[in-house]
Amino acid sequence: LDLLAAAGCRAASPMQLIAPGPAVLLASALAARPAARGGRPFCMGGGFGAAARDTFKYSGKVRPGKQSPKRSVPKSISKPDYWKDGQPKARGPMLPWQIQKKSEADIEGMRAAGRIAREVLDLAGAAVAPGVTTEAIDALVHEAAVSRGAYPSPLNYHGFPKSCCTSVNEVICHGIPDSTKLRDGAARPT
């Protein structure tokens, strides 16, 4: 579970610093999931919502559940550059030794984003229990981020339809929250 502050962002407010990175909230696999629109599945290789048929060859017993529609974010919350079309536009330095010096305002914004990320992480982690759906965890994460004036970074990042990712059993990363209920021993932190 991880809500990341984008270290290279310049922002008008600390809330703009919340952006996805190499990990996102409750990571899990790019396994096929039914789409929020029309019940179409998300299939490997085609991106989210691109294919009309579930062609993924599963290695275990976990299968997609039903998804709720994508949640909205109030207009008052600053949004990342990908919020509409799913395509991030901001780019960091080309070379690892190119280090951008941060201003005091940048550093304070990163601290504020980190505090929010920690609070949301703690709430989501506390919600993980047998019988809870991954969709319920996503709803909690979404509301917790929005109530703090933050944009839930995974939402629409490269078309991802939810505010966090969930990982259950053999699902490794970037799983889409749905009606799947967690079972005792099935939920594992990633």
PDB file of C-alpha atoms in Angstrom:
ATOM      1  CA  LEU A   1       0.000   0.000   0.000  1.00  0.00           C
ATOM      2  CA  ASP A   2       1.631   3.178  -1.080  1.00  0.00           C
ATOM      3  CA  LEU A   3       0.478   6.694  -1.984  1.00  0.00           C
ATOM      4  CA  LEU A   4       3.525   8.405  -3.397  1.00  0.00           C
ATOM      5  CA  ALA A   5       4.541  12.014  -3.438  1.00  0.00           C
ATOM      6  CA  ALA A   6       6.148  12.873  -6.742  1.00  0.00           C
ATOM      7  CA  ALA A   7       9.566  14.164  -5.777  1.00  0.00           C
ATOM      8  CA  GLY A   8      10.056  16.143  -8.982  1.00  0.00           C
ATOM      9  CA  CYS A   9       6.725  17.975  -8.967  1.00  0.00           C
ATOM     10  CA  ARG A  10       6.320  21.696  -8.691  1.00  0.00           C
ATOM     11  CA  ALA A  11       2.889  22.443  -7.337  1.00  0.00           C
ATOM     12  CA  ALA A  12       0.706  25.354  -6.374  1.00  0.00           C
ATOM     13  CA  SER A  13      -0.482  23.363  -3.369  1.00  0.00           C
ATOM     14  CA  PRO A  14       0.819  20.321  -1.453  1.00  0.00           C
ATOM     15  CA  MET A  15      -2.133  18.278  -2.733  1.00  0.00           C
ATOM     16  CA  GLN A  16      -0.790  18.475  -6.295  1.00  0.00           C
ATOM     17  CA  LEU A  17       2.270  16.551  -5.165  1.00  0.00           C
ATOM     18  CA  ILE A  18       0.328  13.314  -4.792  1.00  0.00           C
ATOM     19  CA  ALA A  19       1.160  11.309  -7.911  1.00  0.00           C
ATOM     20  CA  PRO A  20       1.815   7.676  -8.829  1.00  0.00           C
ATOM     21  CA  GLY A  21       5.279   6.237  -8.856  1.00  0.00           C
ATOM     22  CA  PRO A  22       6.794   2.784  -9.180  1.00  0.00           C
ATOM     23  CA  ALA A  23       4.304   1.445  -6.627  1.00  0.00           C
ATOM     24  CA  VAL A  24       0.720   2.449  -5.908  1.00  0.00           C
ATOM     25  CA  LEU A  25      -1.913   1.811  -3.259  1.00  0.00           C
ATOM     26  CA  LEU A  26      -2.385  -1.903  -2.402  1.00  0.00           C
ATOM     27  CA  ALA A  27      -0.470  -3.370  -5.357  1.00  0.00           C
ATOM     28  CA  SER A  28      -1.652  -6.473  -7.256  1.00  0.00           C
ATOM     29  CA  ALA A  29      -1.455  -8.116 -10.741  1.00  0.00           C
ATOM     30  CA  LEU A  30      -2.471  -6.917 -14.167  1.00  0.00           C
ATOM     31  CA  ALA A  31      -4.941  -9.783 -14.155  1.00  0.00           C
ATOM     32  CA  ALA A  32      -8.047  -9.321 -16.284  1.00  0.00           C
ATOM     33  CA  ARG A  33     -10.889  -7.533 -14.498  1.00  0.00           C
ATOM     34  CA  PRO A  34     -14.430  -6.665 -15.623  1.00  0.00           C
ATOM     35  CA  ALA A  35     -14.685  -3.059 -16.722  1.00  0.00           C
ATOM     36  CA  ALA A  36     -16.834  -0.534 -14.926  1.00  0.00           C
ATOM     37  CA  ARG A  37     -18.617   0.273 -18.207  1.00  0.00           C
ATOM     38  CA  GLY A  38     -20.712  -2.471 -19.733  1.00  0.00           C
ATOM     39  CA  GLY A  39     -19.102  -5.328 -17.802  1.00  0.00           C
ATOM     40  CA  ARG A  40     -16.386  -5.794 -20.444  1.00  0.00           C
ATOM     41  CA  PRO A  41     -13.210  -7.345 -19.048  1.00  0.00           C
ATOM     42  CA  PHE A  42      -9.793  -5.768 -19.012  1.00  0.00           C
ATOM     43  CA  CYS A  43      -7.432  -8.088 -20.850  1.00  0.00           C
ATOM     44  CA  MET A  44      -3.680  -8.477 -20.785  1.00  0.00           C
ATOM     45  CA  GLY A  45      -1.857  -6.637 -23.541  1.00  0.00           C
ATOM     46  CA  GLY A  46      -4.775  -4.374 -24.455  1.00  0.00           C
ATOM     47  CA  GLY A  47      -4.792  -1.945 -21.563  1.00  0.00           C
ATOM     48  CA  PHE A  48      -7.745  -1.193 -19.338  1.00  0.00           C
ATOM     49  CA  GLY A  49     -11.041  -1.657 -21.158  1.00  0.00           C
ATOM     50  CA  ALA A  50      -9.457  -2.267 -24.575  1.00  0.00           C
ATOM     51  CA  ALA A  51     -10.540  -5.879 -25.184  1.00  0.00           C
ATOM     52  CA  ALA A  52     -14.076  -7.252 -25.305  1.00  0.00           C
ATOM     53  CA  ARG A  53     -13.189 -10.764 -24.166  1.00  0.00           C
ATOM     54  CA  ASP A  54     -11.234 -12.150 -21.214  1.00  0.00           C
ATOM     55  CA  THR A  55      -8.325 -14.017 -22.812  1.00  0.00           C
ATOM     56  CA  PHE A  56      -5.948 -14.035 -19.850  1.00  0.00           C
ATOM     57  CA  LYS A  57      -4.514 -17.459 -18.963  1.00  0.00           C
ATOM     58  CA  TYR A  58      -4.814 -17.582 -15.171  1.00  0.00           C
ATOM     59  CA  SER A  59      -2.202 -19.481 -13.170  1.00  0.00           C
ATOM     60  CA  GLY A  60      -4.247 -19.776  -9.980  1.00  0.00           C
ATOM     61  CA  LYS A  61      -7.788 -19.680  -8.629  1.00  0.00           C
ATOM     62  CA  VAL A  62      -8.332 -15.921  -8.248  1.00  0.00           C
ATOM     63  CA  ARG A  63     -10.819 -14.586 -10.815  1.00  0.00           C
ATOM     64  CA  PRO A  64     -12.185 -11.092 -11.398  1.00  0.00           C
ATOM     65  CA  GLY A  65     -15.223  -9.916  -9.468  1.00  0.00           C
ATOM     66  CA  LYS A  66     -17.703  -7.166 -10.382  1.00  0.00           C
ATOM     67  CA  GLN A  67     -16.541  -3.563 -10.427  1.00  0.00           C
ATOM     68  CA  SER A  68     -18.421  -0.457  -9.461  1.00  0.00           C
ATOM     69  CA  PRO A  69     -18.232   2.648 -11.676  1.00  0.00           C
ATOM     70  CA  LYS A  70     -15.188   4.917 -11.472  1.00  0.00           C
ATOM     71  CA  ARG A  71     -15.426   7.418  -8.609  1.00  0.00           C
ATOM     72  CA  SER A  72     -15.266  11.153  -9.206  1.00  0.00           C
ATOM     73  CA  VAL A  73     -13.058  13.762  -7.582  1.00  0.00           C
ATOM     74  CA  PRO A  74     -14.453  17.180  -6.567  1.00  0.00           C
ATOM     75  CA  LYS A  75     -13.575  20.134  -8.803  1.00  0.00           C
ATOM     76  CA  SER A  76     -11.937  21.871  -5.831  1.00  0.00           C
ATOM     77  CA  ILE A  77      -9.108  19.286  -5.741  1.00  0.00           C
ATOM     78  CA  SER A  78      -6.027  19.878  -7.910  1.00  0.00           C
ATOM     79  CA  LYS A  79      -5.673  17.110 -10.457  1.00  0.00           C
ATOM     80  CA  PRO A  80      -2.591  15.562 -12.073  1.00  0.00           C
ATOM     81  CA  ASP A  81      -1.915  15.993 -15.781  1.00  0.00           C
ATOM     82  CA  TYR A  82      -3.302  12.509 -16.555  1.00  0.00           C
ATOM     83  CA  TRP A  83      -6.684  12.860 -14.823  1.00  0.00           C
ATOM     84  CA  LYS A  84      -8.679  13.309 -18.050  1.00  0.00           C
ATOM     85  CA  ASP A  85      -6.985  11.132 -20.668  1.00  0.00           C
ATOM     86  CA  GLY A  86      -4.945   8.747 -18.494  1.00  0.00           C
ATOM     87  CA  GLN A  87      -1.633   9.759 -20.082  1.00  0.00           C
ATOM     88  CA  PRO A  88       0.989  11.304 -17.773  1.00  0.00           C
ATOM     89  CA  LYS A  89       2.805  14.204 -19.391  1.00  0.00           C
ATOM     90  CA  ALA A  90       5.308  15.275 -16.711  1.00  0.00           C
ATOM     91  CA  ARG A  91       8.755  13.727 -17.010  1.00  0.00           C
ATOM     92  CA  GLY A  92      11.620  13.616 -14.540  1.00  0.00           C
ATOM     93  CA  PRO A  93      15.305  14.076 -15.309  1.00  0.00           C
ATOM     94  CA  MET A  94      16.657  12.006 -18.198  1.00  0.00           C
ATOM     95  CA  LEU A  95      19.769  10.933 -16.293  1.00  0.00           C
ATOM     96  CA  PRO A  96      19.928   9.676 -12.682  1.00  0.00           C
ATOM     97  CA  TRP A  97      22.678  12.109 -11.714  1.00  0.00           C
ATOM     98  CA  GLN A  98      20.584  15.109 -12.745  1.00  0.00           C
ATOM     99  CA  ILE A  99      19.314  16.154  -9.341  1.00  0.00           C
ATOM    100  CA  GLN A 100      16.824  18.969  -9.093  1.00  0.00           C
ATOM    101  CA  LYS A 101      17.277  21.204  -6.062  1.00  0.00           C
ATOM    102  CA  LYS A 102      13.997  21.623  -4.204  1.00  0.00           C
ATOM    103  CA  SER A 103      12.811  24.902  -2.752  1.00  0.00           C
ATOM    104  CA  GLU A 104      11.546  25.147   0.832  1.00  0.00           C
ATOM    105  CA  ALA A 105       7.981  25.273  -0.558  1.00  0.00           C
ATOM    106  CA  ASP A 106       8.617  22.092  -2.603  1.00  0.00           C
ATOM    107  CA  ILE A 107       9.984  20.298   0.461  1.00  0.00           C
ATOM    108  CA  GLU A 108       7.067  21.393   2.642  1.00  0.00           C
ATOM    109  CA  GLY A 109       4.632  20.219  -0.038  1.00  0.00           C
ATOM    110  CA  MET A 110       6.380  16.836  -0.128  1.00  0.00           C
ATOM    111  CA  ARG A 111       6.097  16.580   3.659  1.00  0.00           C
ATOM    112  CA  ALA A 112       2.378  17.377   3.532  1.00  0.00           C
ATOM    113  CA  ALA A 113       1.831  14.788   0.785  1.00  0.00           C
ATOM    114  CA  GLY A 114       3.802  12.229   2.805  1.00  0.00           C
ATOM    115  CA  ARG A 115       1.643  12.855   5.893  1.00  0.00           C
ATOM    116  CA  ILE A 116      -1.530  12.363   3.863  1.00  0.00           C
ATOM    117  CA  ALA A 117      -0.101   9.223   2.265  1.00  0.00           C
ATOM    118  CA  ARG A 118       0.730   7.787   5.702  1.00  0.00           C
ATOM    119  CA  GLU A 119      -2.765   8.526   7.030  1.00  0.00           C
ATOM    120  CA  VAL A 120      -4.468   6.925   4.008  1.00  0.00           C
ATOM    121  CA  LEU A 121      -2.078   3.949   4.169  1.00  0.00           C
ATOM    122  CA  ASP A 122      -2.926   3.378   7.825  1.00  0.00           C
ATOM    123  CA  LEU A 123      -6.689   3.574   7.191  1.00  0.00           C
ATOM    124  CA  ALA A 124      -6.529   1.163   4.245  1.00  0.00           C
ATOM    125  CA  GLY A 125      -4.336  -1.289   6.138  1.00  0.00           C
ATOM    126  CA  ALA A 126      -6.702  -1.258   9.108  1.00  0.00           C
ATOM    127  CA  ALA A 127      -9.616  -2.094   6.774  1.00  0.00           C
ATOM    128  CA  VAL A 128      -8.006  -5.313   5.493  1.00  0.00           C
ATOM    129  CA  ALA A 129      -9.922  -8.180   7.121  1.00  0.00           C
ATOM    130  CA  PRO A 130     -11.741 -11.366   6.140  1.00  0.00           C
ATOM    131  CA  GLY A 131     -15.087 -10.604   4.477  1.00  0.00           C
ATOM    132  CA  VAL A 132     -14.149  -7.079   3.364  1.00  0.00           C
ATOM    133  CA  THR A 133     -14.282  -6.538  -0.396  1.00  0.00           C
ATOM    134  CA  THR A 134     -11.398  -4.975  -2.246  1.00  0.00           C
ATOM    135  CA  GLU A 135     -14.010  -2.506  -3.575  1.00  0.00           C
ATOM    136  CA  ALA A 136     -14.760  -1.398   0.018  1.00  0.00           C
ATOM    137  CA  ILE A 137     -11.056  -0.755   0.593  1.00  0.00           C
ATOM    138  CA  ASP A 138     -10.948   1.294  -2.619  1.00  0.00           C
ATOM    139  CA  ALA A 139     -13.978   3.323  -1.496  1.00  0.00           C
ATOM    140  CA  LEU A 140     -12.307   4.019   1.857  1.00  0.00           C
ATOM    141  CA  VAL A 141      -9.020   5.031   0.181  1.00  0.00           C
ATOM    142  CA  HIS A 142     -10.834   7.294  -2.281  1.00  0.00           C
ATOM    143  CA  GLU A 143     -12.855   9.038   0.419  1.00  0.00           C
ATOM    144  CA  ALA A 144      -9.848   9.379   2.740  1.00  0.00           C
ATOM    145  CA  ALA A 145      -7.717  10.995   0.024  1.00  0.00           C
ATOM    146  CA  VAL A 146     -10.484  13.302  -1.214  1.00  0.00           C
ATOM    147  CA  SER A 147     -11.491  14.354   2.311  1.00  0.00           C
ATOM    148  CA  ARG A 148      -7.892  15.489   2.829  1.00  0.00           C
ATOM    149  CA  GLY A 149      -7.970  17.530  -0.373  1.00  0.00           C
ATOM    150  CA  ALA A 150      -5.814  15.040  -2.303  1.00  0.00           C
ATOM    151  CA  TYR A 151      -6.272  13.308  -5.639  1.00  0.00           C
ATOM    152  CA  PRO A 152      -6.000   9.481  -5.310  1.00  0.00           C
ATOM    153  CA  SER A 153      -2.972   9.000  -7.554  1.00  0.00           C
ATOM    154  CA  PRO A 154      -3.800   5.650  -9.235  1.00  0.00           C
ATOM    155  CA  LEU A 155      -7.185   6.942 -10.472  1.00  0.00           C
ATOM    156  CA  ASN A 156      -7.022   7.061 -14.291  1.00  0.00           C
ATOM    157  CA  TYR A 157      -3.220   6.715 -14.334  1.00  0.00           C
ATOM    158  CA  HIS A 158      -2.757   4.994 -17.720  1.00  0.00           C
ATOM    159  CA  GLY A 159      -6.517   4.379 -17.571  1.00  0.00           C
ATOM    160  CA  PHE A 160      -6.534   2.594 -14.197  1.00  0.00           C
ATOM    161  CA  PRO A 161     -10.189   2.784 -13.048  1.00  0.00           C
ATOM    162  CA  LYS A 162      -9.777   2.816  -9.245  1.00  0.00           C
ATOM    163  CA  SER A 163      -8.171   4.810  -6.425  1.00  0.00           C
ATOM    164  CA  CYS A 164      -5.967   1.985  -5.165  1.00  0.00           C
ATOM    165  CA  CYS A 165      -4.661  -1.395  -6.266  1.00  0.00           C
ATOM    166  CA  THR A 166      -5.349  -4.645  -4.408  1.00  0.00           C
ATOM    167  CA  SER A 167      -3.332  -7.851  -4.224  1.00  0.00           C
ATOM    168  CA  VAL A 168      -4.831 -11.196  -3.236  1.00  0.00           C
ATOM    169  CA  ASN A 169      -3.001 -14.557  -3.288  1.00  0.00           C
ATOM    170  CA  GLU A 170      -1.280 -15.205  -6.634  1.00  0.00           C
ATOM    171  CA  VAL A 171      -2.169 -11.728  -7.934  1.00  0.00           C
ATOM    172  CA  ILE A 172       1.098  -9.805  -7.805  1.00  0.00           C
ATOM    173  CA  CYS A 173       0.557  -6.101  -8.570  1.00  0.00           C
ATOM    174  CA  HIS A 174      -1.913  -3.546  -9.962  1.00  0.00           C
ATOM    175  CA  GLY A 175      -5.080  -5.575  -9.360  1.00  0.00           C
ATOM    176  CA  ILE A 176      -8.312  -3.675  -9.777  1.00  0.00           C
ATOM    177  CA  PRO A 177     -10.579  -3.532  -6.694  1.00  0.00           C
ATOM    178  CA  ASP A 178     -13.897  -5.306  -7.181  1.00  0.00           C
ATOM    179  CA  SER A 179     -16.499  -7.432  -5.366  1.00  0.00           C
ATOM    180  CA  THR A 180     -13.877  -9.991  -4.318  1.00  0.00           C
ATOM    181  CA  LYS A 181     -14.138 -10.662  -0.578  1.00  0.00           C
ATOM    182  CA  LEU A 182     -10.934 -11.199   1.345  1.00  0.00           C
ATOM    183  CA  ARG A 183     -10.668 -14.543   3.112  1.00  0.00           C
ATOM    184  CA  ASP A 184      -8.636 -15.363   6.199  1.00  0.00           C
ATOM    185  CA  GLY A 185      -5.058 -15.839   5.054  1.00  0.00           C
ATOM    186  CA  ALA A 186      -5.812 -14.570   1.529  1.00  0.00           C
ATOM    187  CA  ALA A 187      -4.885 -10.931   2.022  1.00  0.00           C
ATOM    188  CA  ARG A 188      -1.183 -10.217   1.968  1.00  0.00           C
ATOM    189  CA  PRO A 189       0.542  -6.871   2.050  1.00  0.00           C
ATOM    190  CA  THR A 190       2.708  -6.010  -0.963  1.00  0.00           C
TER     191      THR A 190
END
